[in-house]
Tab-separated table of C-alpha atoms in Angstrom:
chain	number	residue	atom	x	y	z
A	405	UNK	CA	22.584	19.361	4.938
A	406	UNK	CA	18.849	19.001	5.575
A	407	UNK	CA	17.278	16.094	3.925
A	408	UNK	CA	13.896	16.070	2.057
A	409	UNK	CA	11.022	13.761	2.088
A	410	UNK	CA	9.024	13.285	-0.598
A	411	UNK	CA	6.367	11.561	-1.685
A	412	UNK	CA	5.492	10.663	-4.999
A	413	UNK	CA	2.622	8.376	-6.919
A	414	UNK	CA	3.079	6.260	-10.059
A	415	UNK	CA	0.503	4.406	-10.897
A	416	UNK	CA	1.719	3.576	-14.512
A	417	UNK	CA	4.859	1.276	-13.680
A	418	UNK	CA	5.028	-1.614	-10.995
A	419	UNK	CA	7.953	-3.941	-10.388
A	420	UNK	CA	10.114	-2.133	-12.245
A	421	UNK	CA	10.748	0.831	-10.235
A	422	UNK	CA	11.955	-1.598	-7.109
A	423	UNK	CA	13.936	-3.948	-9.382
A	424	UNK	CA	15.461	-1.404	-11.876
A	425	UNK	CA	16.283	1.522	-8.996
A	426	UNK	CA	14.201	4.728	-10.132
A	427	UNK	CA	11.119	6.986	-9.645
A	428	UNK	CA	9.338	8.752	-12.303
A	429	UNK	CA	6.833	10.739	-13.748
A	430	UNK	CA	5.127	11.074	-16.592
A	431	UNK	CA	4.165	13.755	-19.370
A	432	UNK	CA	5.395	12.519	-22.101
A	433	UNK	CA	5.143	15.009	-24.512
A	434	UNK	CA	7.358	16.644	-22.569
A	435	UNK	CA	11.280	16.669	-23.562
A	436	UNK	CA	13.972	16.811	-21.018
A	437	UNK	CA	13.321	19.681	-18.639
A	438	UNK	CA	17.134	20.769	-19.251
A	439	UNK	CA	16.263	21.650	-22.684
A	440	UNK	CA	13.383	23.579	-21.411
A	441	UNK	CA	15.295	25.571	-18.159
A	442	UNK	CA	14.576	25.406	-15.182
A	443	UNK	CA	11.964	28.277	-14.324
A	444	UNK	CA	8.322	27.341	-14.023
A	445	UNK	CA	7.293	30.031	-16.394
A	446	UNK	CA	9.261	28.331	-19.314
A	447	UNK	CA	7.767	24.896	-18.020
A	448	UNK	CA	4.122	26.498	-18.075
A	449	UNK	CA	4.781	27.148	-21.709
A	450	UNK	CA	6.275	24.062	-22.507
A	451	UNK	CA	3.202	22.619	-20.903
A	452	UNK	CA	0.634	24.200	-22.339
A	453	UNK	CA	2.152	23.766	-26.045
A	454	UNK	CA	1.798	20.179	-25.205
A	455	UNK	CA	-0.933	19.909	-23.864
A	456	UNK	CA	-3.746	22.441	-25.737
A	457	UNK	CA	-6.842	20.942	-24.048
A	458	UNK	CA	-5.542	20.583	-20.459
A	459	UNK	CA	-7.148	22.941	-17.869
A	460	UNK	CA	-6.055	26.315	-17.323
A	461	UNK	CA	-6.131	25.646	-13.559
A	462	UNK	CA	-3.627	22.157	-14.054
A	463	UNK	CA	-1.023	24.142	-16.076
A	464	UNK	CA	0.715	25.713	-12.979
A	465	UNK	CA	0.229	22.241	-11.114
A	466	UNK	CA	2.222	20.325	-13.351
A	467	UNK	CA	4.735	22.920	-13.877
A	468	UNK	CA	5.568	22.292	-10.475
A	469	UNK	CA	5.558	18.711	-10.050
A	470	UNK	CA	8.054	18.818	-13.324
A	471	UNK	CA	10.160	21.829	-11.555
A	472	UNK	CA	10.223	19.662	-7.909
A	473	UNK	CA	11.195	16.170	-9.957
A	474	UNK	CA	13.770	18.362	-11.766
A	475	UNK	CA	15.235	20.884	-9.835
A	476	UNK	CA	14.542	20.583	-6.375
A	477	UNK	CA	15.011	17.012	-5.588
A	478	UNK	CA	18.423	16.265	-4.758
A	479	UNK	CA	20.832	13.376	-3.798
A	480	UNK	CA	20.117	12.466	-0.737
A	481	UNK	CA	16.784	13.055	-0.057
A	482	UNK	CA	14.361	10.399	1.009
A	483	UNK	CA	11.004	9.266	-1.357
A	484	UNK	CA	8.498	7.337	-0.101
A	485	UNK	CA	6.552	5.590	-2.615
A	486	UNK	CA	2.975	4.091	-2.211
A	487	UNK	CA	2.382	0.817	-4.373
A	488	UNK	CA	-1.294	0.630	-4.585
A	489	UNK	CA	-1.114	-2.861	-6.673
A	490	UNK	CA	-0.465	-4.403	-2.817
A	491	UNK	CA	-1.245	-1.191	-0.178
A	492	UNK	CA	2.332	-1.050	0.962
A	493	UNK	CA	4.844	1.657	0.835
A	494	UNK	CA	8.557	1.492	-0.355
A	495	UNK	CA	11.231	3.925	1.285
A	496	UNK	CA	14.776	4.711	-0.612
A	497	UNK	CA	17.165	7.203	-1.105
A	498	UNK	CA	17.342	9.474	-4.162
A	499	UNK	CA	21.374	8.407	-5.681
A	500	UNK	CA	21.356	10.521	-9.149
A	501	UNK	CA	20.215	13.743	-10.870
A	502	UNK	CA	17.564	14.010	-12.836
A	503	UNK	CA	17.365	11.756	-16.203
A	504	UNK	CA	15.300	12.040	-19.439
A	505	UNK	CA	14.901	8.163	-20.907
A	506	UNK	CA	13.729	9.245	-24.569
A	507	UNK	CA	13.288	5.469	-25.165
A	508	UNK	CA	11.280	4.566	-21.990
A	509	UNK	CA	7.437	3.872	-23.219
A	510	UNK	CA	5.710	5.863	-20.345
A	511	UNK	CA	7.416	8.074	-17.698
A	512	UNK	CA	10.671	9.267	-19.555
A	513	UNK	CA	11.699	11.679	-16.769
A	514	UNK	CA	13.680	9.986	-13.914
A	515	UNK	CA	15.726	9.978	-10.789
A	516	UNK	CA	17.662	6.951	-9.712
A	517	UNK	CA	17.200	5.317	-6.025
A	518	UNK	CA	18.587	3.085	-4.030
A	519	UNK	CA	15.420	1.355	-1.920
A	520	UNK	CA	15.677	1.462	1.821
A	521	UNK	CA	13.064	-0.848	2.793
A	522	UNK	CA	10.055	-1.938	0.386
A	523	UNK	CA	6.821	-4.063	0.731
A	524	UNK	CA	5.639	-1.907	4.556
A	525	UNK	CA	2.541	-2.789	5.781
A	526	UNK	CA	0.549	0.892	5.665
A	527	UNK	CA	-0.840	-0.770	8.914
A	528	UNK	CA	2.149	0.544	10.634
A	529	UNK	CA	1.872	4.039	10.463
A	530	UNK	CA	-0.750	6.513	12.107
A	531	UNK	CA	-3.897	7.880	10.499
A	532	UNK	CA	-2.574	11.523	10.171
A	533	UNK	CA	0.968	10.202	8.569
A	534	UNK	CA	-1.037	7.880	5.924
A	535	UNK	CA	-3.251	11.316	5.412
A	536	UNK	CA	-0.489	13.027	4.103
A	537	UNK	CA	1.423	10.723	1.726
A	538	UNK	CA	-2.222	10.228	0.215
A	539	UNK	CA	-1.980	13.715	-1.398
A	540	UNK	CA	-4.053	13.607	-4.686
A	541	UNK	CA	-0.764	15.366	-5.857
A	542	UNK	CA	1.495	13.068	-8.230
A	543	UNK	CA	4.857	14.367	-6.184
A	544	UNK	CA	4.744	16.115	-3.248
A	545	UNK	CA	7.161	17.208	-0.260
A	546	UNK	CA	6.103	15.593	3.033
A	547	UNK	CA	6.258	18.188	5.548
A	548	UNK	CA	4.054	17.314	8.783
A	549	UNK	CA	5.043	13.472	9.413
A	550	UNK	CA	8.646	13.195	8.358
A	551	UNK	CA	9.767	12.592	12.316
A	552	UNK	CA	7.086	9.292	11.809
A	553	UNK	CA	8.980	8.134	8.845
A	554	UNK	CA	12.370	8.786	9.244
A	555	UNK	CA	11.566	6.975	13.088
A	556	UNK	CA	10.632	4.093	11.315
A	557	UNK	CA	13.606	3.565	8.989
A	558	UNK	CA	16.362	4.816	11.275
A	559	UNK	CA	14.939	2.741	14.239
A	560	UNK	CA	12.406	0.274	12.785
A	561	UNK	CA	8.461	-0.316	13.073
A	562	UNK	CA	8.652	0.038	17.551
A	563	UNK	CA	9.871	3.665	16.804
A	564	UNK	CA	6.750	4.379	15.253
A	565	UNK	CA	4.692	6.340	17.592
A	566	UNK	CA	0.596	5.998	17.339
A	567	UNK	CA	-1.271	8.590	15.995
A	568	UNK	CA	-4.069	10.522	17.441
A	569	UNK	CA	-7.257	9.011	17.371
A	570	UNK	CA	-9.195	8.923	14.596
A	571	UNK	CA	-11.994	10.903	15.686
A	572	UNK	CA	-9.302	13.749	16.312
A	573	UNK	CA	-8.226	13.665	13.070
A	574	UNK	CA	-11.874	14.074	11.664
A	575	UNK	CA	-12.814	17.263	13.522
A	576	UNK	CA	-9.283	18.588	11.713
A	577	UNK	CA	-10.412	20.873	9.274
A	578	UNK	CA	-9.710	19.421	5.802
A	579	UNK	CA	-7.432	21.400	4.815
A	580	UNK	CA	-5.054	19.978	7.121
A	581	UNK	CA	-4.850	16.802	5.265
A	582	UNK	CA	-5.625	17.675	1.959
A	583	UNK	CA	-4.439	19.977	-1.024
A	584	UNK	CA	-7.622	19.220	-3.105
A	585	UNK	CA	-11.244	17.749	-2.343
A	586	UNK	CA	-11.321	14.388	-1.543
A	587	UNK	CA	-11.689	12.028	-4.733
A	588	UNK	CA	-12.783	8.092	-5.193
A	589	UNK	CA	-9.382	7.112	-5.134
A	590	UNK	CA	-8.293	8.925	-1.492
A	591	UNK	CA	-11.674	7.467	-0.462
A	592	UNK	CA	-10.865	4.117	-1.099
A	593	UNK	CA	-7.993	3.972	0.130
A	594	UNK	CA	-8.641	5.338	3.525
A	595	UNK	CA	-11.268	2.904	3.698
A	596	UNK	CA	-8.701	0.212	3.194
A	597	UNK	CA	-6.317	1.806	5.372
A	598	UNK	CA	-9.178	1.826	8.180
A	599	UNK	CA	-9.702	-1.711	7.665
A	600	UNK	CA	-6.181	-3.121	7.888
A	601	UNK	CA	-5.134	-1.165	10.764
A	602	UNK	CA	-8.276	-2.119	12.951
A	603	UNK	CA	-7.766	-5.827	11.811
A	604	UNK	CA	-3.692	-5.057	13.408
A	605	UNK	CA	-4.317	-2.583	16.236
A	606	UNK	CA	-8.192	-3.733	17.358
A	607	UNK	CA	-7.889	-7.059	17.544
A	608	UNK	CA	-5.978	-9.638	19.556
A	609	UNK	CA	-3.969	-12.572	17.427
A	610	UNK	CA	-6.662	-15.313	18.603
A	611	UNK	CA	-9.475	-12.424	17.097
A	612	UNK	CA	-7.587	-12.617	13.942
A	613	UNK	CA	-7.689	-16.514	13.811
A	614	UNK	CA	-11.632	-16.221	14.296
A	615	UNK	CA	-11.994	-13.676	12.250
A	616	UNK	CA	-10.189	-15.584	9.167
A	617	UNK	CA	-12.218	-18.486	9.855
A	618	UNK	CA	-15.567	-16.195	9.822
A	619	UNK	CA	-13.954	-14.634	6.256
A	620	UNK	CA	-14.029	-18.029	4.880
A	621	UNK	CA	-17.549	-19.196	5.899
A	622	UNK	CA	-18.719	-15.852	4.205
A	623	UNK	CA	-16.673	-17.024	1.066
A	624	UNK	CA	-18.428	-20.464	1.200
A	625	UNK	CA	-16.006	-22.494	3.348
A	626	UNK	CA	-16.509	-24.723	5.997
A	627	UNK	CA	-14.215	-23.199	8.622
A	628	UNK	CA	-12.944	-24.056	12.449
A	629	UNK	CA	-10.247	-22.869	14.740
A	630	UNK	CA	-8.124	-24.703	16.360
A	631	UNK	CA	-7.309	-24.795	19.845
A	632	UNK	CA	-5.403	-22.105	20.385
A	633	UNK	CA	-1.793	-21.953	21.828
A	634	UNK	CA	-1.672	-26.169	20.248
A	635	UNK	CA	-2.355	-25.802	16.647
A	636	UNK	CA	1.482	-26.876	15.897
A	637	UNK	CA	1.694	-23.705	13.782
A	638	UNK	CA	-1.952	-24.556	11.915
A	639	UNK	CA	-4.474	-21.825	13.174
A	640	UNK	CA	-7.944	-22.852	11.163
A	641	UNK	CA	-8.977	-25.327	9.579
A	642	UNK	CA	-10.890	-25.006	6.272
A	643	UNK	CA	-12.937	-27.439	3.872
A	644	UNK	CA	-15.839	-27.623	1.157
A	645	UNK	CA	-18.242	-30.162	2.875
A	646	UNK	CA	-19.960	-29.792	5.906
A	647	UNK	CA	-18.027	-32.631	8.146
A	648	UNK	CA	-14.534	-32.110	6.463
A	649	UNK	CA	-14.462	-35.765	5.770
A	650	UNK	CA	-13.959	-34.869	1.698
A	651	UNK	CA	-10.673	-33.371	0.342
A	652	UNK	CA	-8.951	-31.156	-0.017
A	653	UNK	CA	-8.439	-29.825	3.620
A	654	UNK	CA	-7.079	-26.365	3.488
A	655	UNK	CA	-4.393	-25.927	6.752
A	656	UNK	CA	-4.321	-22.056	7.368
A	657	UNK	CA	-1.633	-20.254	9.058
A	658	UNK	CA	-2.755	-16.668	10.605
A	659	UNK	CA	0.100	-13.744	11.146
A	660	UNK	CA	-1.573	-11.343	13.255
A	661	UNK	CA	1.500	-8.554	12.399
A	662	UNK	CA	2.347	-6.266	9.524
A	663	UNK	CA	5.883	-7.593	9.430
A	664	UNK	CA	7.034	-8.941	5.783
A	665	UNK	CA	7.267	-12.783	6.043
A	666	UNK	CA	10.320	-14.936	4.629
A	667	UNK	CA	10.255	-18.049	2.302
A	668	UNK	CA	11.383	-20.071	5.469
A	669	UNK	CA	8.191	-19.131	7.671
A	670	UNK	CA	5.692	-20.347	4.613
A	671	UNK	CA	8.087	-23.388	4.158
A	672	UNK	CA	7.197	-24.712	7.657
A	673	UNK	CA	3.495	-24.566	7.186
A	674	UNK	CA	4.292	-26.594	3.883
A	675	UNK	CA	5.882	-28.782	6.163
A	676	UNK	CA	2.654	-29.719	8.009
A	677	UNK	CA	1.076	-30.918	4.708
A	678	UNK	CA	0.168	-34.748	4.473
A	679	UNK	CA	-0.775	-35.701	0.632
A	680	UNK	CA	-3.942	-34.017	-0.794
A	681	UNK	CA	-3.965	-30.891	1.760
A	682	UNK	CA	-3.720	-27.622	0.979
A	683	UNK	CA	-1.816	-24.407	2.565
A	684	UNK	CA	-3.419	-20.752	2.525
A	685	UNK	CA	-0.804	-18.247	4.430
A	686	UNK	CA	-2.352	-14.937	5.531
A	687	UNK	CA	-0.827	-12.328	7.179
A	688	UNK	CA	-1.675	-8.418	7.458
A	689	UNK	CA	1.883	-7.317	6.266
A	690	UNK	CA	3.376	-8.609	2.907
A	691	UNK	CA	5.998	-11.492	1.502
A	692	UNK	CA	9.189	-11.448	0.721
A	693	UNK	CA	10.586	-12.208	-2.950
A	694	UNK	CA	11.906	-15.509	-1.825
A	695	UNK	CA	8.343	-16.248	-0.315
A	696	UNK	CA	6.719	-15.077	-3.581
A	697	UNK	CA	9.130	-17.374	-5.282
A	698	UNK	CA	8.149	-20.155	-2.987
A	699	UNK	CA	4.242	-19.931	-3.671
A	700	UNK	CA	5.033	-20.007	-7.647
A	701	UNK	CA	6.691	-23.295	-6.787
A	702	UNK	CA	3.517	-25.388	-4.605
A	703	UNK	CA	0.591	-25.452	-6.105
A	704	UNK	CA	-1.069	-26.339	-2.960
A	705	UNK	CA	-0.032	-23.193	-1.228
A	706	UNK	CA	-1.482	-19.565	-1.400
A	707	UNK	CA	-0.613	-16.580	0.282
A	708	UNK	CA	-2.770	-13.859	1.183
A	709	UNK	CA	-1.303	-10.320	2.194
A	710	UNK	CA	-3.220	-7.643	4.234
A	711	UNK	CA	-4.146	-6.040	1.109
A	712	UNK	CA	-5.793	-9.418	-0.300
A	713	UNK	CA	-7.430	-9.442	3.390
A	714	UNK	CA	-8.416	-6.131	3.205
A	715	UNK	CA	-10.025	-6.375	-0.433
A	716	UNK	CA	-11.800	-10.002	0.674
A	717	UNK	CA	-13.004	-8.229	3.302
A	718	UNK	CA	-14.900	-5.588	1.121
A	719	UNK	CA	-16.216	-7.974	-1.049
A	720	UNK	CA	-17.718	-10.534	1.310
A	721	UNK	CA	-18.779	-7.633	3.910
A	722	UNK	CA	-22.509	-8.204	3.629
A	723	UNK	CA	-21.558	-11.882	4.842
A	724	UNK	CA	-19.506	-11.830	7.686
A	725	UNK	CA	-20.822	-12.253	10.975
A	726	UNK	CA	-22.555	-8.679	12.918
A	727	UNK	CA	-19.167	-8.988	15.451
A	728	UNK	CA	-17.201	-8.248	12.758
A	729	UNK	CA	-19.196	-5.476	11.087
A	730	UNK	CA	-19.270	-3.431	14.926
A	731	UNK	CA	-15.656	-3.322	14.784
A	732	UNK	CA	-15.024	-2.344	11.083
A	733	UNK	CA	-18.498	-0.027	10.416
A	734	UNK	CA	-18.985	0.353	6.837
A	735	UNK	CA	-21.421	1.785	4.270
A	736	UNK	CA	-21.303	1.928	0.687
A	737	UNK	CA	-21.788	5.593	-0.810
A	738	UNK	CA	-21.278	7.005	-4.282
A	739	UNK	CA	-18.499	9.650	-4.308
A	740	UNK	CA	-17.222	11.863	-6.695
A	741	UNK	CA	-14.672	10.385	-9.212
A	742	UNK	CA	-12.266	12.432	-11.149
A	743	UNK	CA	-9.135	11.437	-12.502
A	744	UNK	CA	-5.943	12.405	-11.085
A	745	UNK	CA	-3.431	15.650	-12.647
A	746	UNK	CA	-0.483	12.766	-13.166
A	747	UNK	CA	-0.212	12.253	-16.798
């Protein structure tokens, strides 16, 4: 039986979905599509008796997200499922039917999963693959990347082939990468993709050390590397005051990979605290629970994902050293801004 990949966006729930085992979607006004049948011209109805001041053009769009979510999904199938709160993407398997949660306060209509893998860097995935599961569409079938993904979570991140260049990619027509114009959000999020994956694939580990420290000194830090290759798992070196003689001393450990890091590797940079210092973990992938868990314990130790990076990187651009601004070219523009058809 061939399996499905989909992608879907829900921007209205967080935790829940990993920790609880579902997808969803939302119009709520909607009742449970069983009751309604499962055509899209009774859903189109159903729709616009809902919703009176919608669009005549979203209508037909939403009838067939609801009829996909509903209908055409199946056990089985794979969903991949961007988490925007942290710019990673969770993978898992679609385990029931579809369900109608009267009681849930937003997003009634549901489909169980099991999660494969959760927390991926979007680092590790081509420019045309991240293209495509950044459809402006709330649930969507991936169709031109589903070799990249299922690579990655039948044979891990090395399966994961690179992408064509990104100049390749931006003498595709649009249409080739989009179903509507491009909006603020797919914008923005391209821009952060851009940034995290030339901090991983541009730059060397001992780059990455340098270009933390530089981060820092744009955030108002005194900041030095250490020599590299003998830092005793201590990459930079980070303080208030000009001669670091005044505390607190900030040790920070740099993870030049997009690989999720465990409780145990922040524990050992814990380890290398004497009384007063501080810890700041940064890495360009994401934590683990346990890791999570860990920082809510110390409060002398931060963690910083590739998504805090990335966003730190945005807001301090106009600070960081020319070097850095060569290698990740940015300008600010306005761009249209309309809201999405997910309700």
């Amino acid at each position: 039986m061939l399996v499905a990949v989909w992608g879907i966006h829900n921007d209205a729930l967080s935790n829940e979905l990993v920790e609880e085992g579902f997808i969803s979607i939302g119009w709520s006004a909607i009742p449970s599509l069983h009751s309604i049948g499962g055509d899209r011209d009774s859903l189109k109805q159903a729709l616009a008796g809902a919703y009176p001041d919608a669009k005549a053009g979203a209508i037909p769009v939403w009838a067939g997200i609801l009829y996909r979510f509903g209908f055409e999904m199946k056990e089985g199938d794979i969903v991949i499922a961007p988490y925007r709160a942290d710019s990673t993407l969770n993978f898992g398997v679609i385990t029931g039917e579809y369900e109608y949660v009267p009681e849930a306060p937003v997003h009634p209509h549901r489909r169980k999963v099991r999660w494969l893998k959760t927390g991926v860097s979007r680092g590790l995935f081509p420019q045309e693959a991240l293209y495509e599961i950044g459809s402006a569409m709330t649930l969507f079938r991936v169709k031109k990347n589903v070799q990249v993904f299922m690579n990655f979570l039948n044979a891990g991140p090395d399966a994961v082939t690179p992408g064509m260049p990104l100049d390749s990619i931006e003498r595709q027509a649009t249409d080739d990468w989009i179903e509507t114009e491009p909006s603020a959000a797919r914008l923005d999020q391209f821009t952060h993709d851009f940034i995290l994956k030339t901090l991983l694939q541009d730059l060397s580990h001992e780059e990455f050390e340098h270009f933390t420290a530089d981060l820092l000194r744009a955030m108002g830090y005194e900041a030095r590397v250490t020599p590299y290759a003998s830092d005793g798992g201590v990459d930079v070196i980070a303080h208030r005051d000009p001669l670091g003689l005044e505390p607190p001393v900030i040790k920070v450990q740099c993870k030049h990979t997009a690989a999720q890091q465990s409780r145990p590797d922040v524990q050992r940079l814990s380890g290398t605290l004497a009384h007063g210092e501080l810890a700041l973990f940064v890495c360009l992938g994401s934590f683990s629970k346990d890791a999570l868990g860990y920082e809510r314990e110390r409060q002398n130790l931060r963690l910083l994902t590739g998504a805090d990076v990335v966003e730190l990187t945005l807001q301090n651009y106009d600070k960081i050293s020319p070097q850095w601004k060569t290698r990740i070219p940015l300008r600010q523009v306005y761009v249209v801004d309309r809201a999405s058809e997910g309700r």
